[in-house]
Amino acid sequence: ITDATAPVDTSIRSADPNVRVLGSAGMHVTLARCCGPLPGDEIIGFITRSRRVTVHRRDCRNTQSGAEPERFVECDWGPSGALYAAAVEVHAWDRVGLLRDISTLVAAERVNMVAVRTAEEDDRTTTVHLTLETEGRAQVSRLMSRLDNVRGIISVARAES
C-alpha cells in the first residue's frame, strides 16, 4: 500500500497505443492521462501545437469546451493486443481482508495490479485507488462488475487521473 497522498501511477502505457488517426499517417499518438481511454471507449484526437495527437475519451471534460474545433481529429482503435493502464476507484466499508479480497479477485481475472493506494474516511469507509494493466474496456467492465459483488464494497467506478 502506498501513501494516500501520492498520485496513482497511470504511466503504464503501450509504446504503440494502437490508435488510428483518420486522415493522417505517421503522427505521434499518446493517450490522455486525464481520462485514460481504453480500447472499446469512444475516442477523439486532439492535435497539439507540436503536431502530435493526444487521444481522449469522447466524454472527457477536456474535449467538451468546444474551443478550437479544427484541432480535433477522428480516431479509432486499431488491432488489439497492447496493455493499457486503467484507473479504478473502489469505495467500501473498511474491514480486515478487504485488500486481500480485491487482489484475489483481480488476480483471478488475470489482470496485473500495478499500483494501489488507499484513503481512509472518518465514517469507517475507505477508497481504494487501483491502477490495473488491462486489455481494454471490456476487461475493466467485467472486473468492475465482479468487484461490485465483494462483501462491503459500496461502489466501483473508473477514475479520472
Coordinates of C-alpha atoms in Angstrom, one line a residue, residues 9-160:
D9 CA 0.5 5.9 -11.4
T10 CA -1.1 5.9 -14.8
S11 CA 2.1 6.0 -16.8
I12 CA 1.8 2.3 -17.8
R13 CA 1.0 2.6 -21.5
S14 CA 1.7 0.7 -24.6
A15 CA 4.6 2.2 -26.6
D16 CA 2.2 1.9 -29.6
P17 CA -1.3 2.8 -28.3
N18 CA -2.9 1.0 -31.3
V19 CA -4.9 4.1 -32.3
R20 CA -5.5 5.0 -35.9
V21 CA -5.8 8.7 -36.7
L22 CA -8.2 9.0 -39.5
G23 CA -6.9 11.1 -42.4
S24 CA -3.4 11.3 -41.1
A25 CA -0.4 8.9 -41.2
G26 CA 2.8 8.9 -39.2
M27 CA 1.6 11.2 -36.4
H28 CA 2.9 10.5 -32.9
V29 CA -0.1 9.4 -30.8
T30 CA -0.4 9.4 -27.0
L31 CA -3.2 8.6 -24.7
A32 CA -4.5 11.4 -22.5
R33 CA -3.8 11.0 -18.8
C34 CA -6.9 13.0 -17.8
C35 CA -9.5 10.4 -18.9
G36 CA -7.4 7.2 -19.6
P37 CA -9.0 5.9 -22.8
L38 CA -9.2 2.2 -23.2
P39 CA -10.0 0.1 -26.3
G40 CA -13.8 0.0 -26.5
D41 CA -14.2 3.6 -25.4
E42 CA -15.3 6.1 -28.0
I43 CA -12.3 8.4 -28.6
I44 CA -11.3 11.6 -30.3
G45 CA -7.9 13.0 -31.1
F46 CA -6.6 16.5 -30.3
I47 CA -3.7 17.8 -32.4
T48 CA -1.2 19.5 -30.1
R49 CA 0.8 22.6 -31.0
S50 CA 3.8 20.2 -31.6
R51 CA 1.8 18.3 -34.2
R52 CA 1.2 15.3 -32.0
V53 CA -2.2 13.7 -31.3
T54 CA -3.5 13.2 -27.8
V55 CA -6.3 10.8 -27.7
H56 CA -9.2 11.4 -25.2
R57 CA -12.5 9.6 -24.4
R58 CA -15.2 11.5 -26.2
D59 CA -16.9 12.2 -22.9
C60 CA -13.7 13.6 -21.3
R61 CA -14.2 17.0 -19.7
N62 CA -11.2 18.4 -21.7
T63 CA -12.9 17.8 -25.0
Q64 CA -16.2 19.5 -24.0
S65 CA -15.1 23.1 -24.2
G66 CA -15.6 23.5 -27.9
A67 CA -12.5 25.7 -28.2
E68 CA -10.5 25.2 -31.4
P69 CA -12.7 22.6 -33.0
E70 CA -10.4 22.5 -36.0
R71 CA -7.8 20.8 -33.8
F72 CA -9.9 17.7 -33.2
V73 CA -9.5 14.7 -35.4
E74 CA -11.4 11.4 -35.7
C75 CA -9.6 8.4 -34.3
D76 CA -10.4 4.7 -33.8
W77 CA -8.8 1.7 -32.1
G78 CA -6.5 -0.4 -34.2
P79 CA -5.9 -4.2 -33.7
S80 CA -5.8 -5.2 -30.0
G81 CA -3.1 -6.9 -28.1
A82 CA -1.5 -4.0 -26.2
L83 CA -2.0 -3.4 -22.5
Y84 CA -3.3 -0.2 -21.1
A85 CA -3.5 1.4 -17.6
A86 CA -6.9 1.7 -16.2
A87 CA -7.6 3.7 -13.0
V88 CA -10.4 2.3 -10.9
E89 CA -11.8 3.6 -7.6
V90 CA -13.4 1.2 -5.1
H91 CA -15.4 2.7 -2.2
A92 CA -16.0 0.2 0.6
W93 CA -16.6 -0.3 4.3
D94 CA -13.1 -0.7 5.8
R95 CA -12.6 -4.2 7.1
V96 CA -9.9 -6.9 7.7
G97 CA -9.3 -8.7 4.5
L98 CA -10.7 -6.1 2.1
L99 CA -7.5 -5.6 0.1
R100 CA -6.9 -9.4 0.1
D101 CA -10.3 -10.0 -1.4
I102 CA -9.8 -7.3 -4.0
S103 CA -6.4 -8.5 -5.0
T104 CA -7.5 -12.1 -5.1
L105 CA -10.3 -11.2 -7.5
V106 CA -8.1 -9.1 -9.7
A107 CA -5.6 -11.9 -9.9
A108 CA -8.3 -14.4 -10.8
E109 CA -9.3 -12.2 -13.7
R110 CA -5.6 -12.4 -14.9
V111 CA -5.2 -8.6 -14.5
N112 CA -2.0 -7.1 -13.2
M113 CA -2.4 -4.6 -10.4
V114 CA 0.5 -2.1 -10.9
A115 CA -0.5 0.4 -8.1
V116 CA -2.7 0.5 -5.1
R117 CA -3.5 3.5 -2.9
T118 CA -6.0 3.7 0.0
A119 CA -7.6 6.7 1.6
E120 CA -9.5 6.2 4.9
E121 CA -12.6 8.3 5.7
D122 CA -13.9 9.3 9.1
D123 CA -17.1 7.2 8.6
R124 CA -15.1 3.8 8.6
T125 CA -15.1 3.6 4.8
T126 CA -12.1 3.6 2.6
T127 CA -11.4 4.4 -1.0
V128 CA -9.1 2.0 -2.8
H129 CA -7.4 3.5 -5.9
L130 CA -6.2 0.8 -8.3
T131 CA -4.1 1.1 -11.4
L132 CA -4.7 -2.0 -13.5
E133 CA -2.9 -3.2 -16.6
T134 CA -5.7 -4.3 -18.9
E135 CA -6.6 -5.2 -22.5
G136 CA -9.3 -2.6 -22.6
R137 CA -12.8 -1.5 -21.6
A138 CA -14.5 -5.0 -21.8
Q139 CA -12.0 -6.5 -19.3
V140 CA -12.2 -3.5 -17.0
S141 CA -16.1 -3.6 -17.1
R142 CA -16.1 -7.3 -16.3
L143 CA -13.7 -6.9 -13.4
M144 CA -15.6 -3.9 -12.0
S145 CA -18.8 -5.9 -12.1
R146 CA -17.2 -8.7 -10.1
L147 CA -15.6 -6.3 -7.7
D148 CA -19.1 -4.8 -7.0
N149 CA -20.1 -8.2 -5.5
V150 CA -17.3 -8.3 -3.0
R151 CA -18.6 -8.1 0.6
G152 CA -18.6 -4.5 1.9
I153 CA -18.0 -2.7 -1.4
I154 CA -20.3 0.3 -1.8
S155 CA -19.3 1.4 -5.3
V156 CA -16.8 0.7 -8.1
A157 CA -16.1 3.2 -10.9
R158 CA -13.4 4.1 -13.5
A159 CA -11.5 7.1 -12.2
E160 CA -10.0 10.0 -13.9

